[in-house]
Structure formats: structure tokens, C-alpha cells
mmCIF file with all atom_site columns, C-alpha atoms in Angstrom:
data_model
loop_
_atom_site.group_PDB
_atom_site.id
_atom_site.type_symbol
_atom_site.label_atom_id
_atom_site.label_alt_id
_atom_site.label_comp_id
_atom_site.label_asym_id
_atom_site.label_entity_id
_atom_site.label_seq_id
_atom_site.pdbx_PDB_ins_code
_atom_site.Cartn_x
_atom_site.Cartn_y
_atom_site.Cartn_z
_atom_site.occupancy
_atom_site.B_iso_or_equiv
_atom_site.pdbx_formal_charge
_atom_site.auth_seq_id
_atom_site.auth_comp_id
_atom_site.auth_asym_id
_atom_site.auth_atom_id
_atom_site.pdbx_PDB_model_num
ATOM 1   C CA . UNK A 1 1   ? 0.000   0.000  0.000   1.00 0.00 ? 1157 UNK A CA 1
ATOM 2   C CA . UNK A 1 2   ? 2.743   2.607  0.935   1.00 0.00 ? 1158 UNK A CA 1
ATOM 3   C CA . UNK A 1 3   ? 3.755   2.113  -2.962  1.00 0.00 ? 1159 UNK A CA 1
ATOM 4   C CA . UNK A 1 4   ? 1.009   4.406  -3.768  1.00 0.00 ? 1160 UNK A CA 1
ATOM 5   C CA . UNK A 1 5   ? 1.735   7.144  -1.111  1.00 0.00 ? 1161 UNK A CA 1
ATOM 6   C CA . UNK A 1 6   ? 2.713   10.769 -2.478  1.00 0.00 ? 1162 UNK A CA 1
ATOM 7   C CA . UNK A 1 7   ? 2.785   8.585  -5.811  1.00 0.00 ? 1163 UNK A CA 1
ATOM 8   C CA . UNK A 1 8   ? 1.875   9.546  -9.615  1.00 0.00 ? 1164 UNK A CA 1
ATOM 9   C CA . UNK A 1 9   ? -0.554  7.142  -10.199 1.00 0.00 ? 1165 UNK A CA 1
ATOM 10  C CA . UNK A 1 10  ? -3.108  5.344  -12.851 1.00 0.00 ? 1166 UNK A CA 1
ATOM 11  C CA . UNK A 1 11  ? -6.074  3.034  -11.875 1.00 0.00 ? 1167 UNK A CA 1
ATOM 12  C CA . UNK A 1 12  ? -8.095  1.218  -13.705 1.00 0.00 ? 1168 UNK A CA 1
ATOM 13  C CA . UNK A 1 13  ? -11.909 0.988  -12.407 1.00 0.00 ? 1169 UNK A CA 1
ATOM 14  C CA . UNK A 1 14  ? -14.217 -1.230 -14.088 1.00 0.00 ? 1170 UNK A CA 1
ATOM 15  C CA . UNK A 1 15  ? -17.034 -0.783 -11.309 1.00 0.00 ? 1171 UNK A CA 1
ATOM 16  C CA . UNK A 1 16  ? -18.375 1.759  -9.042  1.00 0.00 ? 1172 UNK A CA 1
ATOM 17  C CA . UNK A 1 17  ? -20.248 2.165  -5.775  1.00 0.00 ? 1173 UNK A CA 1
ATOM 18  C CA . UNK A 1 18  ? -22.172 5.538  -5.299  1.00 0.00 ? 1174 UNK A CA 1
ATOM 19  C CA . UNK A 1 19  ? -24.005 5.691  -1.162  1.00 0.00 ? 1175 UNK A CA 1
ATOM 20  C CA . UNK A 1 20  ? -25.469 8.252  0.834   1.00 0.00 ? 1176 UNK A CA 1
ATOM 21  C CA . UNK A 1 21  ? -26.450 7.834  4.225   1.00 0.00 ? 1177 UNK A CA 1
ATOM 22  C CA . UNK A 1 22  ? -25.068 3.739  3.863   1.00 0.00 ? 1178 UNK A CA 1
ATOM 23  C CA . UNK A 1 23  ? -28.104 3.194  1.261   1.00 0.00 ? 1179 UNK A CA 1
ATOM 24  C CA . UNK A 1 24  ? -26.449 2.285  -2.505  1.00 0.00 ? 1180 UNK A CA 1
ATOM 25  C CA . UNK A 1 25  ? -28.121 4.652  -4.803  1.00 0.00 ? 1181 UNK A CA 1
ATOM 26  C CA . UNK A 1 26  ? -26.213 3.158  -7.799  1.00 0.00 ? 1182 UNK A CA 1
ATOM 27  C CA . UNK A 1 27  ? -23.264 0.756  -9.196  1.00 0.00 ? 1183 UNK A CA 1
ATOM 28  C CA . UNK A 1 28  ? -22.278 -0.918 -11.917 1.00 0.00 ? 1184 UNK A CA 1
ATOM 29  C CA . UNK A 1 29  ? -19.761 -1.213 -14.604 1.00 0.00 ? 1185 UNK A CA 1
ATOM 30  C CA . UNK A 1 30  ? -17.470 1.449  -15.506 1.00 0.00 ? 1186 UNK A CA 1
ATOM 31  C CA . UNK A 1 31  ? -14.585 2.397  -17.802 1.00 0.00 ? 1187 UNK A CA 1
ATOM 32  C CA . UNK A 1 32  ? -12.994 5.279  -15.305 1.00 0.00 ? 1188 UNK A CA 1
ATOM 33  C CA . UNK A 1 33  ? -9.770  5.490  -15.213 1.00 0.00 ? 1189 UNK A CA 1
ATOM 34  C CA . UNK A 1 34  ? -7.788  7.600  -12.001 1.00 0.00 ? 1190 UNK A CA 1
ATOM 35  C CA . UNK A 1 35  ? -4.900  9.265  -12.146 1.00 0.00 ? 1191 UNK A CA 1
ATOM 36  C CA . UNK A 1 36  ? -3.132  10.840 -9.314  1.00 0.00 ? 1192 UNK A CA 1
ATOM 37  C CA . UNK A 1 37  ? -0.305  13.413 -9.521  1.00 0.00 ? 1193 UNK A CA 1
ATOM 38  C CA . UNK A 1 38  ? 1.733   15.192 -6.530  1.00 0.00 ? 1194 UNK A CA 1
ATOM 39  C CA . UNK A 1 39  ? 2.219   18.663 -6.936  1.00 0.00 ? 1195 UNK A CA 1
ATOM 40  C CA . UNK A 1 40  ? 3.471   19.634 -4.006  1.00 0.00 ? 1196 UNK A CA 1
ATOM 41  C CA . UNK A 1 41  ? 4.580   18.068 -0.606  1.00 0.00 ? 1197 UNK A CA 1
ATOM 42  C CA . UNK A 1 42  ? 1.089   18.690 0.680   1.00 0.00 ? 1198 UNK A CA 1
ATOM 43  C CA . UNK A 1 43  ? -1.085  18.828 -2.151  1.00 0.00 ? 1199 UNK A CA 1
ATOM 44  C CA . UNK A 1 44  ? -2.019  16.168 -4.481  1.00 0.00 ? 1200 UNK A CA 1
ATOM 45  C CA . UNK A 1 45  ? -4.200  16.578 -7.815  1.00 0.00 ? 1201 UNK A CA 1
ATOM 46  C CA . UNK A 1 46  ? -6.679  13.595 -9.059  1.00 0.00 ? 1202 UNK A CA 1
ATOM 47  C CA . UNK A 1 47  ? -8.302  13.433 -12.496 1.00 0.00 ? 1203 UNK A CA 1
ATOM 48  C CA . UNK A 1 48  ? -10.961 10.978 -13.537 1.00 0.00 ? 1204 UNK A CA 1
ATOM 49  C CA . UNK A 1 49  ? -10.870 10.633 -17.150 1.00 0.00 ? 1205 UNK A CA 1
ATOM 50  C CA . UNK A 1 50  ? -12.916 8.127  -19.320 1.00 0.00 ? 1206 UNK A CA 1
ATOM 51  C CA . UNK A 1 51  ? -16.621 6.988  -18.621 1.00 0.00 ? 1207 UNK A CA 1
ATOM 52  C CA . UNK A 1 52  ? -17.605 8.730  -15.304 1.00 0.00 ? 1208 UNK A CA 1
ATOM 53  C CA . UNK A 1 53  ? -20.992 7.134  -14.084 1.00 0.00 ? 1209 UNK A CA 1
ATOM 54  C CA . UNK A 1 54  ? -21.917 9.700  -11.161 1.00 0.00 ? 1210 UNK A CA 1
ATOM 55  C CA . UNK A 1 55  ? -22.068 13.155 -10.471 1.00 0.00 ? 1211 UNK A CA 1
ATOM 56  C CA . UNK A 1 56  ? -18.520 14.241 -9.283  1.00 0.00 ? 1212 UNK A CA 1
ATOM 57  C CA . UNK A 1 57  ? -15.603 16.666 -10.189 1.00 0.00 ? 1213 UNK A CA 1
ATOM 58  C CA . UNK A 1 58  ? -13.327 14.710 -12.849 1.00 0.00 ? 1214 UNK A CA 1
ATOM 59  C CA . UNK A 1 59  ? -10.392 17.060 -11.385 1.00 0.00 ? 1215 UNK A CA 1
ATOM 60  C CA . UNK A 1 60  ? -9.564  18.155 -8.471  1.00 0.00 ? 1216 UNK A CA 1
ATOM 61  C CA . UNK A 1 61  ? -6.965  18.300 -5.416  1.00 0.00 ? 1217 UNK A CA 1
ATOM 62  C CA . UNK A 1 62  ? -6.982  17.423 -2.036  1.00 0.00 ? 1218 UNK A CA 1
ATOM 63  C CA . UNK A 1 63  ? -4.668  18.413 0.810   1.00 0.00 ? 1219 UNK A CA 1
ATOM 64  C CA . UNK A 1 64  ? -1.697  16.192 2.096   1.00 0.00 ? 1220 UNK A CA 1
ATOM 65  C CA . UNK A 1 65  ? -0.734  16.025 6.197   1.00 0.00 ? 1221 UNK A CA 1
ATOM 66  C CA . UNK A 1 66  ? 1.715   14.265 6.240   1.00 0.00 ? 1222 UNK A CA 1
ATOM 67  C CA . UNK A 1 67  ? 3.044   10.401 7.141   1.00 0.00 ? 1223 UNK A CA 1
ATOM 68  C CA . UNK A 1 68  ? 2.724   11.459 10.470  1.00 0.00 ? 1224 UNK A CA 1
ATOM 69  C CA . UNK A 1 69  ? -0.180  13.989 10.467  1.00 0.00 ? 1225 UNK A CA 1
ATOM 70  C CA . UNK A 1 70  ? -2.199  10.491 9.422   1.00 0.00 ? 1226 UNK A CA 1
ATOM 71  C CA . UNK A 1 71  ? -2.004  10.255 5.662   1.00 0.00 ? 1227 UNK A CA 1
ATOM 72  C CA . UNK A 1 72  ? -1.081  6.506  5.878   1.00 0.00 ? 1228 UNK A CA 1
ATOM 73  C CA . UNK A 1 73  ? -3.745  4.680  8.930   1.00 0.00 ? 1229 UNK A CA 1
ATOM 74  C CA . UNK A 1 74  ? -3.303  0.771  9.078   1.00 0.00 ? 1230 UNK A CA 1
ATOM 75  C CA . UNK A 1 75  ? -5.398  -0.273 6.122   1.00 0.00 ? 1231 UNK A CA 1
ATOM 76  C CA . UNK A 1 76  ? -5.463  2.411  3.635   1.00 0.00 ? 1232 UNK A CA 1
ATOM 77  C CA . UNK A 1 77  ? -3.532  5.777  2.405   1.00 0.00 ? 1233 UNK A CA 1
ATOM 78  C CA . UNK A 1 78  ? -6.209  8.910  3.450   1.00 0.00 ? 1234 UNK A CA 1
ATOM 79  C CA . UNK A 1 79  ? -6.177  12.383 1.569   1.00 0.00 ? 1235 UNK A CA 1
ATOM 80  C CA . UNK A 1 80  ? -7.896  14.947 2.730   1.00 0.00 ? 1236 UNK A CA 1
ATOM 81  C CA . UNK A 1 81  ? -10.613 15.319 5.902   1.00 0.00 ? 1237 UNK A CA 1
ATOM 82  C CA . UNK A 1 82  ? -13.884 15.211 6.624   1.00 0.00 ? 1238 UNK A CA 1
ATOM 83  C CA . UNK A 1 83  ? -14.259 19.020 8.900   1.00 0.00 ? 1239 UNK A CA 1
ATOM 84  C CA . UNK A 1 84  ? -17.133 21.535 10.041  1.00 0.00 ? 1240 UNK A CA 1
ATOM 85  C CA . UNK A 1 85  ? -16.273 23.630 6.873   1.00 0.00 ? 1241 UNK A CA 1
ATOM 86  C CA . UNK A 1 86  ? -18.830 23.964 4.237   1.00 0.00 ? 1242 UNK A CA 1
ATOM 87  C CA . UNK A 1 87  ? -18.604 22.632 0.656   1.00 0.00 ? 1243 UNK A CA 1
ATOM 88  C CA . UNK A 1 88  ? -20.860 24.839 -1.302  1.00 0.00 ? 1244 UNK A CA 1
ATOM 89  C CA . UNK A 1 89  ? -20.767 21.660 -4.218  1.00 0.00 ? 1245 UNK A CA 1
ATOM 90  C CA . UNK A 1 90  ? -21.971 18.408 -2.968  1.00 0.00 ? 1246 UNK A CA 1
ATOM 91  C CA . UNK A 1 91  ? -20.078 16.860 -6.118  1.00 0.00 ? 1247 UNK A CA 1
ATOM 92  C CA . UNK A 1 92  ? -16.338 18.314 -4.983  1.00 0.00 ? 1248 UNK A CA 1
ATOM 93  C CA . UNK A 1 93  ? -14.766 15.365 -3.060  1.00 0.00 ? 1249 UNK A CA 1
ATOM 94  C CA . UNK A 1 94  ? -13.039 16.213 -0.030  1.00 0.00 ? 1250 UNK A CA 1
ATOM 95  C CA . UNK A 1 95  ? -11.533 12.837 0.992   1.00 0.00 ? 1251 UNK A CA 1
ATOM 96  C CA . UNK A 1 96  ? -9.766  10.002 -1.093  1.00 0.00 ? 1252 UNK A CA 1
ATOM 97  C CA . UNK A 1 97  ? -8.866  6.819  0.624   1.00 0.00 ? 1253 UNK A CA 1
ATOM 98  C CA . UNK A 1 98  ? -6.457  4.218  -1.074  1.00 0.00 ? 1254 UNK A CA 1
ATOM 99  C CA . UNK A 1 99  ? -7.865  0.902  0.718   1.00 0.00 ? 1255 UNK A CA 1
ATOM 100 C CA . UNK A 1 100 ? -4.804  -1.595 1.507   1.00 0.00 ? 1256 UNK A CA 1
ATOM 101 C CA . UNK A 1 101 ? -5.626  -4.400 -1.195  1.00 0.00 ? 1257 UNK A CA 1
ATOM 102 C CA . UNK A 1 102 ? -5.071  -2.264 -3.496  1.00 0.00 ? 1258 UNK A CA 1
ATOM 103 C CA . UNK A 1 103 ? -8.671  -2.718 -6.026  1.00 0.00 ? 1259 UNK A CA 1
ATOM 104 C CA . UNK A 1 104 ? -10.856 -0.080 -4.001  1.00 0.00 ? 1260 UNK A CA 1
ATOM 105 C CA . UNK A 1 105 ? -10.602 3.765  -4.207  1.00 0.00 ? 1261 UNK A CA 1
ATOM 106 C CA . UNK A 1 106 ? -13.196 5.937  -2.107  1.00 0.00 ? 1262 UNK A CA 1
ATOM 107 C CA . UNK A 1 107 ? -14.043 9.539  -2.556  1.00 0.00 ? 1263 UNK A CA 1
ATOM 108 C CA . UNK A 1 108 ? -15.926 11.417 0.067   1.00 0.00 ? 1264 UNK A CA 1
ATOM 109 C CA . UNK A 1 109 ? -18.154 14.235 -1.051  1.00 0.00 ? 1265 UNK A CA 1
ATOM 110 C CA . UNK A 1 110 ? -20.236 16.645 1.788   1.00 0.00 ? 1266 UNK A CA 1
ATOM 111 C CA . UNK A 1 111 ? -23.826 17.992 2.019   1.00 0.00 ? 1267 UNK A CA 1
ATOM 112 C CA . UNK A 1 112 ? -25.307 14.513 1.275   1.00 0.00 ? 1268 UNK A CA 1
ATOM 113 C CA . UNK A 1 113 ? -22.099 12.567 2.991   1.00 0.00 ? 1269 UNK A CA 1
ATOM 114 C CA . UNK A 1 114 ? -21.748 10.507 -0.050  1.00 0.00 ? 1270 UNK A CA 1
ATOM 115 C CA . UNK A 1 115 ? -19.054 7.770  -0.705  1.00 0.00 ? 1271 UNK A CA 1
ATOM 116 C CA . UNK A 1 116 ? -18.396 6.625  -4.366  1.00 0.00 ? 1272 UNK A CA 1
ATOM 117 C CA . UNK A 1 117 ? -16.236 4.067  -4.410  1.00 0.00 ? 1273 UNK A CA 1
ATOM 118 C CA . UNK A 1 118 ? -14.117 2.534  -7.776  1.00 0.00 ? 1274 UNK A CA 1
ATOM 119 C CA . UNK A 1 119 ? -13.040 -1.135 -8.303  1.00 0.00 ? 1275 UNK A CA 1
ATOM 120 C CA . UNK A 1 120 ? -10.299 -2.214 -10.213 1.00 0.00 ? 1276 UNK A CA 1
ATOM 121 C CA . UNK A 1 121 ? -6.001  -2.450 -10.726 1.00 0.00 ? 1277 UNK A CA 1
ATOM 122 C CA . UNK A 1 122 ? -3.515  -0.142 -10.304 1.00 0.00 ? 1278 UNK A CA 1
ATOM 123 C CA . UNK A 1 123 ? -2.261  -0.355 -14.103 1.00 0.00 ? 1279 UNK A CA 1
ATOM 124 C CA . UNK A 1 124 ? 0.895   2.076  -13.041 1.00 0.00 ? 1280 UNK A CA 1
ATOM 125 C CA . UNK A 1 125 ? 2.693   3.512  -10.076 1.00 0.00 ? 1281 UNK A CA 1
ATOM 126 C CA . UNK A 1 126 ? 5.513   5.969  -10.294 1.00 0.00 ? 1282 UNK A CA 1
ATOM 127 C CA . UNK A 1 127 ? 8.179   5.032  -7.982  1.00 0.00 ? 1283 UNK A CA 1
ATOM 128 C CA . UNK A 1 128 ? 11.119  8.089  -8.311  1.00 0.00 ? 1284 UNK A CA 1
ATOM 129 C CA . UNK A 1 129 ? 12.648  7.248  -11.252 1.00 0.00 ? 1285 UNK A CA 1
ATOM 130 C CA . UNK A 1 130 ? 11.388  3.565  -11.794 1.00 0.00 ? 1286 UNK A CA 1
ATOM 131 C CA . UNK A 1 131 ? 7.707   2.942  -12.794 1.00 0.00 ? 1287 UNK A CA 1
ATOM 132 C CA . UNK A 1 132 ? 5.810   -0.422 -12.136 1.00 0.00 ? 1288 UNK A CA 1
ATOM 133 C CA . UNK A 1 133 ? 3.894   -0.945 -15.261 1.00 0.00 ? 1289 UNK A CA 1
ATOM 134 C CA . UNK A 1 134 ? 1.039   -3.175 -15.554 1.00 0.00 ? 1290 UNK A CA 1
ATOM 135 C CA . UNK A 1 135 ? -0.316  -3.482 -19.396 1.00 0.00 ? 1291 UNK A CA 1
ATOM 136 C CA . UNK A 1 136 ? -2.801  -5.072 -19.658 1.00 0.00 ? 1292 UNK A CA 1
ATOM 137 C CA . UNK A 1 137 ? -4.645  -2.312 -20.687 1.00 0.00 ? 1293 UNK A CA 1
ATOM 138 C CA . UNK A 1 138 ? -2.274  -0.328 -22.456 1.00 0.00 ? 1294 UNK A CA 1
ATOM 139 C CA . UNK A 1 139 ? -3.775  3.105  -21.584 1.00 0.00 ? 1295 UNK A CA 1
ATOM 140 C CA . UNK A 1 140 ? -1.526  5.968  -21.010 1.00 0.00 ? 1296 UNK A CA 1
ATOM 141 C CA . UNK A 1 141 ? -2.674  9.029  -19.133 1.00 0.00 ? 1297 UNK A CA 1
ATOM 142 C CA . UNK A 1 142 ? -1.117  12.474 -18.747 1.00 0.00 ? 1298 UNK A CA 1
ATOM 143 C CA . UNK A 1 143 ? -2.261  15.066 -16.597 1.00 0.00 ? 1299 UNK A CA 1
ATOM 144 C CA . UNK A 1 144 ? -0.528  17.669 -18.071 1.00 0.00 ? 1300 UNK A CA 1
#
């Protein structure tokens, strides 16, 4: 799991989970592919790029704390918090956790709490100069 930490990233989700209040409003198949990208030490930018099946931002960033300040918690990577400020969009996610197995990404959006959560395989992960490659589906994303 710590692979992924701080990482440039590309996932490969071929289903989704979209919930509010713990109730599953939809799911399904999907062709979404996540990419992550540091841009700072405490700031780290996500796109979603492909077939999006719900109703949330397809880029945004999130803030970083830190491996201390609780970024990395015993079975996932966490970006971003749930606080008392107000999101004026519910669609804006405020929260990204990277779930240890490595197949589930969750995004947290406010005002419903909602959770959409994307299955699939981590098809690349940037490691400093050496890259683990998976190509199976021989997709290449840039987020510049």
C-alpha cells in the first residue's frame, strides 16, 4: 500500500459504488480510469478521465498532512478530511482513501455525505525514477 503514497498514479476501475447515508443509490460497470499526480509536498491533484458514471468533479486536489499527520492509517492511504467547513458543491470530493488491497478507491463528497467508491487495478505507479507498469490495458494518461 505505501507504494502508492505521495505517488503519480493510474487506476483502472471497471465498477463503481455511489451511497449516501449507507443506502447504494447506484453501481455498476465502468470504464474510469484515475490518475493521481503530486504537486506539491502537501497537495495532491486527481483526475478521472474516461466513462464517469456519477455526479462528481473529474479534477480536483486534495490536501496532504503528512506520514505522520495520518495520511497513511493501518489499512489504507487517506487524503484529505472530513471538517465543520462547508462545501458549497456536494459533487467536490473532499476525501480520497487508497484501501490496503489495493482494487478499491473511495471519494468522500459533503452535504449529502456521499461515498463513491471505484473497483479495479492499479495499471501504473511511479516510484522516483522507476515505474511499475502493468499493461494489460495499455492506456496511457497524462495530466498535463
Amino acid at each position: 500500500m505505501n507504494r502508492a503514497y505521495l505517488k503519480h498514479f493510474t487506476f483502472q476501475a471497471s465498477r463503481y459504488e455511489e451511497y449516501v447515508d449507507g443506502v447504494c443509490l447506484s453501481k455498476g460497470n465502468c470504464n474510469t480510469i484515475v490518475v493521481s499526480k503530486p504537486i506539491s509536498h502537501d497537495c495532491v491533484a486527481f483526475n478521472l478521465v474516461n466513462e464517469v458514471p456519477v455526479k462528481i468533479w473529474d479534477h480536483f486536489e486534495l490536501p496532504v498532512l503528512g506520514y505522520a499527520g495520518g495520511d497513511v492509517l493501518k489499512d489504507r492511504i487517506q487524503y484529505g478530511r472530513l471538517n465543520t467547513l462547508k462545501w458549497h458543491d456536494p459533487t467536490e470530493p473532499i476525501v480520497c482513501n487508497i484501501f490496503n488491497n489495493m482494487t478499491c478507491i473511495r471519494f468522500a463528497t459533503l452535504s449529502p455525505l456521499r461515498i463513491v467508491e471505484f473497483y479495479g487495478e492499479f495499471t501504473d505507479i511511479q516510484n522516483n525514477s522507476r515505474t511499475i507498469n502493468n499493461s494489460k490495458y495499455g492506456t496511457s494518461v497524462s495530466m498535463e
